[in-house]
Short mmCIF file of C-alpha atoms in Angstrom, two decimals:
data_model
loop_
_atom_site.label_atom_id
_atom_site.label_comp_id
_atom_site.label_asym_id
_atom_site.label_seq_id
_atom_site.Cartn_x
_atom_site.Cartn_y
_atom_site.Cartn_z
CA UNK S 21 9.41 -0.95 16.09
CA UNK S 22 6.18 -0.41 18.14
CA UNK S 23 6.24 0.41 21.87
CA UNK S 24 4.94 -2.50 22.74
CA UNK S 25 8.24 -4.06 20.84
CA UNK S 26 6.14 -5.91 17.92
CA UNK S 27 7.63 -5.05 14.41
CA UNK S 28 5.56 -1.89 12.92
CA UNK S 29 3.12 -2.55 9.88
CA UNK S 30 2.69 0.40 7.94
CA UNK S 31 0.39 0.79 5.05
CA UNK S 32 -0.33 2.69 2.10
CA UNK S 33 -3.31 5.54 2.24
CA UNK S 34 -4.37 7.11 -1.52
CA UNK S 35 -7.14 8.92 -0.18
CA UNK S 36 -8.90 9.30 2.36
CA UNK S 37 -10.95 6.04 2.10
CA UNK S 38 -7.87 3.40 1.87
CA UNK S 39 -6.62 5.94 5.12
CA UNK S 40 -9.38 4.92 6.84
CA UNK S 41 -9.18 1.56 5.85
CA UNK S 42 -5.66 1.09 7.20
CA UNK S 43 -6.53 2.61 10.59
CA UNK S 44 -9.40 0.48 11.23
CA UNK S 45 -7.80 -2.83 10.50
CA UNK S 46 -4.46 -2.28 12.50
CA UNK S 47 -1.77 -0.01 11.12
CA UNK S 48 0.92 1.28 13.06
CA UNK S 49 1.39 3.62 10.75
CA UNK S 50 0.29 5.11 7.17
CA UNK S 51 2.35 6.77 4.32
CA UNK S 52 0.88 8.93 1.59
CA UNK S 53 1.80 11.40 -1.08
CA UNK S 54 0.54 14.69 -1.14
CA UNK S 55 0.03 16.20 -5.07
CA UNK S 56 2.63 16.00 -7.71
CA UNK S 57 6.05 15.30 -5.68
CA UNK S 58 5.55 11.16 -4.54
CA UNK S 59 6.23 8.02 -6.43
CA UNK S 60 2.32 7.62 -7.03
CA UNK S 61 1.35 11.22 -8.34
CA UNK S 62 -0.53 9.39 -11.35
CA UNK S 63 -1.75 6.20 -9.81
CA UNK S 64 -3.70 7.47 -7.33
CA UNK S 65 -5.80 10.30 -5.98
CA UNK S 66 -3.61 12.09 -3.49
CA UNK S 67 -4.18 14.17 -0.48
CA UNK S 68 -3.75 18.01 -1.02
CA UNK S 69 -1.55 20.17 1.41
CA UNK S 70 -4.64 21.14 3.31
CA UNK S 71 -5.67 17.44 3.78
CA UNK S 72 -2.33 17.52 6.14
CA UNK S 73 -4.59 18.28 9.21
CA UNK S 74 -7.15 15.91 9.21
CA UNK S 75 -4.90 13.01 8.00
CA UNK S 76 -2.15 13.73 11.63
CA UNK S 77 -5.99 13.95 13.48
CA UNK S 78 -7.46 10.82 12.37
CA UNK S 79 -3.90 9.09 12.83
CA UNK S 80 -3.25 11.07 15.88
CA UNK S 81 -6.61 9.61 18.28
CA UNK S 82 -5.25 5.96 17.56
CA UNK S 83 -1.26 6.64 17.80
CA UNK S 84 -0.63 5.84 14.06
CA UNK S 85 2.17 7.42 13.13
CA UNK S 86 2.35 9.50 9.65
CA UNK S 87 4.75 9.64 6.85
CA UNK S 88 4.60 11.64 4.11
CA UNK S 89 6.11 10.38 0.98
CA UNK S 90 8.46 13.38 -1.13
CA UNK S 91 10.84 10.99 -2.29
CA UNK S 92 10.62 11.72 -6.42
CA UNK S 93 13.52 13.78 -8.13
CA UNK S 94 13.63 17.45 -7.96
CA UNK S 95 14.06 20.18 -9.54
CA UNK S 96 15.16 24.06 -8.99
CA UNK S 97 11.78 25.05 -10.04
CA UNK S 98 10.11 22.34 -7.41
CA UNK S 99 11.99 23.60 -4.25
CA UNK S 100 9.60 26.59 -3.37
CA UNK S 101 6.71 23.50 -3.35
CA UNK S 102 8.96 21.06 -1.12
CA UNK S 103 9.63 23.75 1.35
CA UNK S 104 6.22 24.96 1.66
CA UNK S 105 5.03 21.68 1.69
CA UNK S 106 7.71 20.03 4.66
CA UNK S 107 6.20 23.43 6.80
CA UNK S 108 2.70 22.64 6.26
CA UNK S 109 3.27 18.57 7.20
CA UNK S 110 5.60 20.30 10.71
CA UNK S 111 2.52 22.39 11.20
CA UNK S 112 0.00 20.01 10.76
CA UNK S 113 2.71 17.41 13.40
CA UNK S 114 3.10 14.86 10.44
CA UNK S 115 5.46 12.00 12.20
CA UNK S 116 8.13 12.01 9.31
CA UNK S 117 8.89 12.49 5.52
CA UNK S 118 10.46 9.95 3.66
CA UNK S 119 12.83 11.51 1.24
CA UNK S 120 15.44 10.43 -1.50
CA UNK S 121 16.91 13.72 -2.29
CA UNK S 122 19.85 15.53 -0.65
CA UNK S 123 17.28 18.96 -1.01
CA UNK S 124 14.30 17.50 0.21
CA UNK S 125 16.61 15.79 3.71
CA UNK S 126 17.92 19.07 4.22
CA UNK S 127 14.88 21.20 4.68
CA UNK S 128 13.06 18.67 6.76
CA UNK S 129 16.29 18.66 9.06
CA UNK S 130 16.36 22.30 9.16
CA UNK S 131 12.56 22.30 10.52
CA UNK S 132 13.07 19.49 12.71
CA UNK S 133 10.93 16.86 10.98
CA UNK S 134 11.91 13.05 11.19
CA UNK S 135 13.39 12.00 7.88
CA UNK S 136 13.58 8.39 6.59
CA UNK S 137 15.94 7.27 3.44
CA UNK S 138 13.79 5.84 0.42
CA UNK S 139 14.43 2.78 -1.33
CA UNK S 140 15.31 5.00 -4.28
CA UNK S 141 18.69 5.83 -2.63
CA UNK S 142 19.20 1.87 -2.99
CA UNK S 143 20.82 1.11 0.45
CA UNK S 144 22.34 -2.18 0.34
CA UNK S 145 25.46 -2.12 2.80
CA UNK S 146 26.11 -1.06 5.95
CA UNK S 147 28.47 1.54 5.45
CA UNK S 148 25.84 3.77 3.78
CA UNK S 149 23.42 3.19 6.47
CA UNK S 150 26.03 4.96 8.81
CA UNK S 151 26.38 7.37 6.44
CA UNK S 152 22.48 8.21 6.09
CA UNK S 153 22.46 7.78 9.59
CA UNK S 154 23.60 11.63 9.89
CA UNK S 155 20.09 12.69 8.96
CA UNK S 156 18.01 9.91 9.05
CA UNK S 157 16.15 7.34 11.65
CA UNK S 158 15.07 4.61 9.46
CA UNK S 159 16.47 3.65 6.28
CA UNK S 160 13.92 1.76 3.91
CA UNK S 161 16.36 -1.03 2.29
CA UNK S 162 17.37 -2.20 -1.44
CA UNK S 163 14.01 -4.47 -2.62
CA UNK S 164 16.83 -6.37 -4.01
CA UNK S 165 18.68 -7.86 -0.68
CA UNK S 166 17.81 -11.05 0.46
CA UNK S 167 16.97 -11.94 4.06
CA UNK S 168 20.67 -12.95 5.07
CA UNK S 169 22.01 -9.53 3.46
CA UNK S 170 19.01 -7.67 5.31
CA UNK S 171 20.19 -9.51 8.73
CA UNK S 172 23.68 -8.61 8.33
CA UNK S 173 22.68 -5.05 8.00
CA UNK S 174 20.10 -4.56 11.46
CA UNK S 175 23.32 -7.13 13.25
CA UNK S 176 25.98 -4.63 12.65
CA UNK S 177 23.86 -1.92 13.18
CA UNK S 178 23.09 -3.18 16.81
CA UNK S 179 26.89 -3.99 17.25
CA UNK S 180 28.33 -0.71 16.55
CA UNK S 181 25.16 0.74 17.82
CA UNK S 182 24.64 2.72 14.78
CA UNK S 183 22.03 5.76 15.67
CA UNK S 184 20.01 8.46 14.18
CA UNK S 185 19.21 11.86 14.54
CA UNK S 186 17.00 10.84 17.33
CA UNK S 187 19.57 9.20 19.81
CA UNK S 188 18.18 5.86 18.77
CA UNK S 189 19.49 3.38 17.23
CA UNK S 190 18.63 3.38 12.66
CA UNK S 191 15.70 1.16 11.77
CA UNK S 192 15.26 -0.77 9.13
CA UNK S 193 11.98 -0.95 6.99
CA UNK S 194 11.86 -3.01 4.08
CA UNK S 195 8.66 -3.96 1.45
CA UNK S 196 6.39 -7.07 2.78
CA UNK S 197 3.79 -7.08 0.20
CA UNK S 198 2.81 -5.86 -3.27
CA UNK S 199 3.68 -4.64 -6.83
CA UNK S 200 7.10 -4.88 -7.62
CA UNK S 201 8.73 -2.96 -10.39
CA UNK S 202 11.32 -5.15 -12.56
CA UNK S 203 14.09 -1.90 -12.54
CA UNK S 204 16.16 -2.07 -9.62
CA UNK S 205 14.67 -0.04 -6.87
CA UNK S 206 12.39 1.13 -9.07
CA UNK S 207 14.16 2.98 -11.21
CA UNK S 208 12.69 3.02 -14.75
CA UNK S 209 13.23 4.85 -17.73
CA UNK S 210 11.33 2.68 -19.93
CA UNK S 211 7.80 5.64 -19.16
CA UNK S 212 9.52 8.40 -19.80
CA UNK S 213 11.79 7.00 -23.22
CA UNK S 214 8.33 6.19 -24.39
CA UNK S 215 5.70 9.12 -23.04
CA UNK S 216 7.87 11.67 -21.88
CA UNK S 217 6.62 10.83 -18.58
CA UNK S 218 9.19 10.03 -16.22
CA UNK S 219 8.53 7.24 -13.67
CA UNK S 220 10.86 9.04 -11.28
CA UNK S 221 8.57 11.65 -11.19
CA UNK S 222 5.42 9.83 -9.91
CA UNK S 223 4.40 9.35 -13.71
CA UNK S 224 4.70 5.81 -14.89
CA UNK S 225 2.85 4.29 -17.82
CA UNK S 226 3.52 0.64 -16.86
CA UNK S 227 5.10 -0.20 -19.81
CA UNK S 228 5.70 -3.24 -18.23
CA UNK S 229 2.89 -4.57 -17.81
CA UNK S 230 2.03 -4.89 -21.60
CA UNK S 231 2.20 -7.75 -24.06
CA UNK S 232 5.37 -7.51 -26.17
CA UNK S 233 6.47 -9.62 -29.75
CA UNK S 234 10.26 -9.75 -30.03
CA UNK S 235 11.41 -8.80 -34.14
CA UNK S 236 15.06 -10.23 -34.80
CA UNK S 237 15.66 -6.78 -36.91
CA UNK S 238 18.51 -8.95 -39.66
CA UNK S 239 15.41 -11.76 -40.90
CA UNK S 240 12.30 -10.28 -39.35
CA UNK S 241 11.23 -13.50 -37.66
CA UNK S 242 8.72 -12.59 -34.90
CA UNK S 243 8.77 -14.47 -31.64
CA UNK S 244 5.27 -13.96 -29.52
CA UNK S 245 6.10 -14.06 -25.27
CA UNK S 246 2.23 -15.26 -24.77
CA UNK S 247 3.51 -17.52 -21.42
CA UNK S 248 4.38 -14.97 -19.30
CA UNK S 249 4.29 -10.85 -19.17
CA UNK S 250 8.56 -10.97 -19.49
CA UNK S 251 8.76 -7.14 -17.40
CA UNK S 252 5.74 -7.94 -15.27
CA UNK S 253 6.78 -9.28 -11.92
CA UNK S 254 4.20 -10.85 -9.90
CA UNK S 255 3.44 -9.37 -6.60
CA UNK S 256 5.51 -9.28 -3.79
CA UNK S 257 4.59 -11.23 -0.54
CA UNK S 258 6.34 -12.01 2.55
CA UNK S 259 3.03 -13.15 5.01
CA UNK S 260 3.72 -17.64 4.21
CA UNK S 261 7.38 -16.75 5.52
CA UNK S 262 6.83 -13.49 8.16
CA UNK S 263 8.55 -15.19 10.91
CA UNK S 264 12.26 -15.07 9.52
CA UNK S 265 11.35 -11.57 8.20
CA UNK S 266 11.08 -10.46 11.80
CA UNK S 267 13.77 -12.45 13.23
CA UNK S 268 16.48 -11.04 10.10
CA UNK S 269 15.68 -7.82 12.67
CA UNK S 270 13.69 -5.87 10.49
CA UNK S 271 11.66 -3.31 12.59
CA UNK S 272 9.08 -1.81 10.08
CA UNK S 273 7.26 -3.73 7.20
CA UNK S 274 5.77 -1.63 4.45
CA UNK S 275 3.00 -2.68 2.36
CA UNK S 276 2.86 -1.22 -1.09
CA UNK S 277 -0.41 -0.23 -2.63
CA UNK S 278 -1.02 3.83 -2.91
CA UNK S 279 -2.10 3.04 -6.56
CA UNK S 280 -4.98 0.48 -5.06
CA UNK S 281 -8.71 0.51 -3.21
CA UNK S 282 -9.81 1.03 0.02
CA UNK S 283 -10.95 -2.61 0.38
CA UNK S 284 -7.12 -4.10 -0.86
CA UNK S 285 -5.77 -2.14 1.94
CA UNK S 286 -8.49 -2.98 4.51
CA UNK S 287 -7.81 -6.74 3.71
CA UNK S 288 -3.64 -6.61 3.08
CA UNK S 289 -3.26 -4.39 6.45
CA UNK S 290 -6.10 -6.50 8.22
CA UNK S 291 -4.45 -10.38 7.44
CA UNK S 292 -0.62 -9.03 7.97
CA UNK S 293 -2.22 -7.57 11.70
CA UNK S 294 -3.16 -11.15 12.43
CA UNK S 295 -0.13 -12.56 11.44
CA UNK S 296 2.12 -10.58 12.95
CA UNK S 297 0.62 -10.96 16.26
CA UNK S 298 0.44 -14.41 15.87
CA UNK S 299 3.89 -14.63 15.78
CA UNK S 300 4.39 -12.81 18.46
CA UNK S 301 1.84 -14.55 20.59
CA UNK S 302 3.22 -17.90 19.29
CA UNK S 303 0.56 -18.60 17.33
CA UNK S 304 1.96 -18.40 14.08
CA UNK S 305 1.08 -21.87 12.19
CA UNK S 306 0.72 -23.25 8.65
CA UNK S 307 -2.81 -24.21 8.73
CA UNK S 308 -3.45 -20.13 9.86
CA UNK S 309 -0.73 -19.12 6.89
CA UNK S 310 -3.06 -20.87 4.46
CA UNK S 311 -6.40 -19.05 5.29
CA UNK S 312 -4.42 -15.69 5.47
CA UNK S 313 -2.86 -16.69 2.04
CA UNK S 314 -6.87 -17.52 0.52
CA UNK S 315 -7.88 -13.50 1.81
CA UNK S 316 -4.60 -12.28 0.02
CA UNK S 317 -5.73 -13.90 -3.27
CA UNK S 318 -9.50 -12.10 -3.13
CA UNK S 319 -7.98 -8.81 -3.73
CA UNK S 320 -5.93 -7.04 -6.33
CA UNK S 321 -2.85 -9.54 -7.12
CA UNK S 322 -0.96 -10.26 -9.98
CA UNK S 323 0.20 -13.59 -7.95
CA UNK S 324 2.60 -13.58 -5.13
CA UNK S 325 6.21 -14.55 -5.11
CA UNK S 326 8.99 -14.04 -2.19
CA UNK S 327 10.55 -11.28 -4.14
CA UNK S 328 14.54 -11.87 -3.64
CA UNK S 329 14.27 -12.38 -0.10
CA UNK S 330 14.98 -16.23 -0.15
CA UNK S 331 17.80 -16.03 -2.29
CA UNK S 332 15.37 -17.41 -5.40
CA UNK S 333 16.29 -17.07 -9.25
CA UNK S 334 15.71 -13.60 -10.28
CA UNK S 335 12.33 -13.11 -12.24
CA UNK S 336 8.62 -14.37 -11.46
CA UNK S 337 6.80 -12.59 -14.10
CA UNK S 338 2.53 -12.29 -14.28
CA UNK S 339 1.29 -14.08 -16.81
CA UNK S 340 -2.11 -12.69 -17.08
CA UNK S 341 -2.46 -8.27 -17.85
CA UNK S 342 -4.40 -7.44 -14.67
CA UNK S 343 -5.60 -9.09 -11.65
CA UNK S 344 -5.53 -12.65 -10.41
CA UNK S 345 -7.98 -11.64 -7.56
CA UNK S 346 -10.37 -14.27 -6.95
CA UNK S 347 -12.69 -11.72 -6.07
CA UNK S 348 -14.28 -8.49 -7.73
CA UNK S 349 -16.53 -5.78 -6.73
CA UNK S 350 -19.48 -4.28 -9.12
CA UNK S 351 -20.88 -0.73 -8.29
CA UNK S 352 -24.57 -1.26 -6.70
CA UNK S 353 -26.10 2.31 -5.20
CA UNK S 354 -24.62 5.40 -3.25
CA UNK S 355 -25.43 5.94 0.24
CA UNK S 356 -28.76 8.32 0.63
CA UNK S 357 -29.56 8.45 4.79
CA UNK S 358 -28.31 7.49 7.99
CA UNK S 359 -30.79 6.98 10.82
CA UNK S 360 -28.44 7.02 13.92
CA UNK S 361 -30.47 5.94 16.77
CA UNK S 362 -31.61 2.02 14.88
CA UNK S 363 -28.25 2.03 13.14
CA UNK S 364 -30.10 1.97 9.73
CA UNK S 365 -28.84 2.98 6.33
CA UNK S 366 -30.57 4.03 2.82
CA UNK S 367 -29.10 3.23 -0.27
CA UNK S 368 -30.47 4.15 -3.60
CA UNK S 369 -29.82 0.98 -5.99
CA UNK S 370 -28.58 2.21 -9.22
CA UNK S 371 -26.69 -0.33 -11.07
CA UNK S 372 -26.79 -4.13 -9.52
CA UNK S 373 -29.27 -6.51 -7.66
CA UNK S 374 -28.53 -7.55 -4.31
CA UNK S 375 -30.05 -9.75 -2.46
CA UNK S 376 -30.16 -11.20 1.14
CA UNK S 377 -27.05 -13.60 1.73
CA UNK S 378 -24.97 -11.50 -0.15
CA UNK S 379 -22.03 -10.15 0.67
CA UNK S 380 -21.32 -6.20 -0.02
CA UNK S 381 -18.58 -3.80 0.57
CA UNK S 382 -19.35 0.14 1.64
CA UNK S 383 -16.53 2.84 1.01
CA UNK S 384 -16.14 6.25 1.83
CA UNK S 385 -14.12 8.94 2.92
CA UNK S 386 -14.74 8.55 6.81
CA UNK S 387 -16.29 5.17 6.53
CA UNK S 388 -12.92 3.34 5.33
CA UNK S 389 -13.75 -0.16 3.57
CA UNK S 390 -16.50 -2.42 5.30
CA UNK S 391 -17.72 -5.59 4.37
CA UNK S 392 -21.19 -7.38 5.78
CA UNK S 393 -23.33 -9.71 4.67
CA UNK S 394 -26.76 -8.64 4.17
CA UNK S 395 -29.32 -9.99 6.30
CA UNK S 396 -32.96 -8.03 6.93
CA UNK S 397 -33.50 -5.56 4.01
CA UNK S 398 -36.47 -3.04 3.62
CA UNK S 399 -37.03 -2.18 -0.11
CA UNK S 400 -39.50 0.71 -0.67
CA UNK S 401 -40.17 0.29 2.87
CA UNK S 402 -41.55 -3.57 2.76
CA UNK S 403 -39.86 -6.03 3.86
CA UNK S 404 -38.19 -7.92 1.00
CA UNK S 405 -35.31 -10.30 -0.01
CA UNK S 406 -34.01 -8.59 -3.20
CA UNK S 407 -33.32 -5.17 -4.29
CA UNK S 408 -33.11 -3.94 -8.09
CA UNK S 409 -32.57 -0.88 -9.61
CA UNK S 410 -34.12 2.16 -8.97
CA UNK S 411 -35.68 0.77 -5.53
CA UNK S 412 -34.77 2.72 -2.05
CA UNK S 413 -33.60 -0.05 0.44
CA UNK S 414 -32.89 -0.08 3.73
CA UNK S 415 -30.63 -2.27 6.38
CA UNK S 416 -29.28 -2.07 9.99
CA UNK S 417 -25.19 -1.76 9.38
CA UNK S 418 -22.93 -1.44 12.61
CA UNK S 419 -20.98 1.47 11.30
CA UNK S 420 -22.39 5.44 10.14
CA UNK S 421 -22.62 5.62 6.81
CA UNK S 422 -23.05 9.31 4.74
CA UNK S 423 -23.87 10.70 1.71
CA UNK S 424 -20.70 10.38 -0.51
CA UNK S 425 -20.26 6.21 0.45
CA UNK S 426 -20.97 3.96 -2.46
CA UNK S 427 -22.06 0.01 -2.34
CA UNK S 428 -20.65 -2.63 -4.23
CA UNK S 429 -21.35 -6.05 -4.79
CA UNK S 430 -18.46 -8.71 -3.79
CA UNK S 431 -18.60 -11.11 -6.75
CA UNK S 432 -16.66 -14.59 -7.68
CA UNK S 433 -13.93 -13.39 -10.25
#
């Protein structure tokens, strides 16, 4: 829960572009992985140990608080890593690590860091939140509970004023929006029986999310599943039906999406701001719901179901491969110059036309995800309405841009 008592929205941070992203369109707080030892080692970039520093500065100047995801199994030969890693994150004054093994709890107790339980540990009762509660301050719940199960958790816990480490009393976090995984808490063997690379280890293949024909092995008749992706749930999202996840007494809401680019999290984190302090500001209507529903659908989604929160039938599988985004971005130019004192930018066009009217997105390291629409352009320094490739062009943006952001196109899907 935030100071000012509003339920904390925390979002996911790959690199340092989707970071950036989440801190300028309201996060409380981020989470990231750092190398080999988090639940996204393969799907995204990751931050290195020295990135530790400038990740608790950025967050640190807007009171975002940072948590640092080492929640993958270990090994003997990985302890040396998680220690040196846990001192370089209490160094550095990351917030908290959230952890799933007994190893990984221990050390950050022993150097005073703030631990929180993963949803690998699968906590589903409220006996082993008390019993987490030893070493932990917020305990990220079962993906499988429903709203009624999740309320009778954060109820008792208030009752028998059930606390942390901290003196206050356990909060509970659960997933608001994105990919689900069809195992139960994630836990999936199907990567690792098939690649020798484990999904407990950060690793998955997303088996799932293939195409399968089913052989009955006695005649050989072949059945084809081409309705629906059978292990491919679609995406988790809890925005059309926010309002009883904050009054089941949840305090933190965690968007998934480590895996995903700067722009998803720049529009997930912004739309879940505005709805969460509608609610709170009583503001919180159907007609809004349905706009924040049509932004949702322009980014990554393999379409959105209410998970097992509302007690539904188990299963809402994808029936596409990929995306059901209405929207898609195509790589125009990199960024060349920034002239500070007009607030003008220089890209060098190298792959798509633009034009005036259109809209584009700019990413990069410091500059997060940004969308405009363009207006005046300069193209080889004359004033024009269209840009192709190879030409030098020129606009005002409200934002610095440098050398290492790239411009894409935002396109109908």
């Amino acid at each position: 829960m935030t100071p000012s008592g509003k339920i904390e929205l925390m979002a996911p941070a790959g690199n340092f572009e989707s970071l950036q992203a989440a801190i300028d369109n309201g996060a409380d707080s981020v989470y990231f992985g750092v190398e080999q030892l988090n639940m996204r080692a393969r799907a995204s970039i990751n931050f290195t140990m020295d990135d530790l520093p400038e990740i608790a500065k950025r967050c640190g100047t807007k009171n975002i608080r940072t948590y640092l995801t080492l929640n993958t199994i270990i090994y003997d030969h990985d302890l040396s890593v998680v220690k040196t890693l846990l001192t370089k994150a209490q160094e550095a004054g990351i917030t908290a690590v959230i952890a799933s093994d007994q190893a990984v709890i221990a050390s950050a107790r022993s150097l005073g860091i703030e631990v929180h339980i993963s949803t690998q540990l699968n906590v589903t009762n409220i006996e082993t939140v008390k019993f987490y509660s030893l070493f932990a301050d917020t305990m990220v719940l079962s993906r499988e509970l429903s709203l009624r199960q999740v309320k009778m958790i954060t109820e008792q816990i208030e009752k028998e004023q059930v606390k942390g480490p901290s003196g206050r009393l356990v909060e509970i976090e659960i997933f608001g929006h994105g990919a689900l995984c069809m195992a139960v808490s994630g836990k999936c063997y199907l990567s690792l029986h098939s690649y020798n690379s484990s999904a407990n280890r950060g690793a998955c293949k997303q088996n799932c999310r293939k195409k399968y024909t089913v052989i009955d092995q006695e005649t050989g008749f072949e059945i084809e599943i081409d309705n629906e992706y059978m292990m491919s749930p679609k995406d988790l999202c809890t925005l059309d039906f926010l309002d009883q996840v904050i009054d089941a007494g949840v305090q933190v809401l965690k968007l998934e999406g480590r895996g995903r680019a700067p722009e998803y999290v720049a529009t997930v984190t912004k739309t879940y701001r505005e709805a969460i302090d509608a609610y709170y500001a009583g503001t919180f209507t159907k007609e809004k719901i349905n706009g924040w529903m049509e932004d949702l659908s322009t980014v990554y989604n393999r379409g959105f179901w209410s998970g097992y929160y509302l007690g539904q039938k188990l299963g809402e599988w994808s029936d596409i491969s990929g995306s059901s985004a209405t929207q898609k971005k195509v790589y125009v130019g990199k960024g060349m110059h920034y002239f500070p004192k007009s607030s003008i930018a220089e890209f060098k066009i190298e792959a798509y036309d633009i034009k005036k009217g259109d809209k584009v997105l700019i990413t990069g390291p410091s500059t997060g995800a940004q969308e405009l629409i363009l207006e005046d352009m300069f193209v080889n320094d004359i004033a024009s309405e269209k840009a192709t490739k190879g030409d030098s062009c020129t606009l005002k943006v409200p934002f610095r841009i440098r050398l290492s952001d790239k411009m894409y196109k935002i396109v109908e899907a």
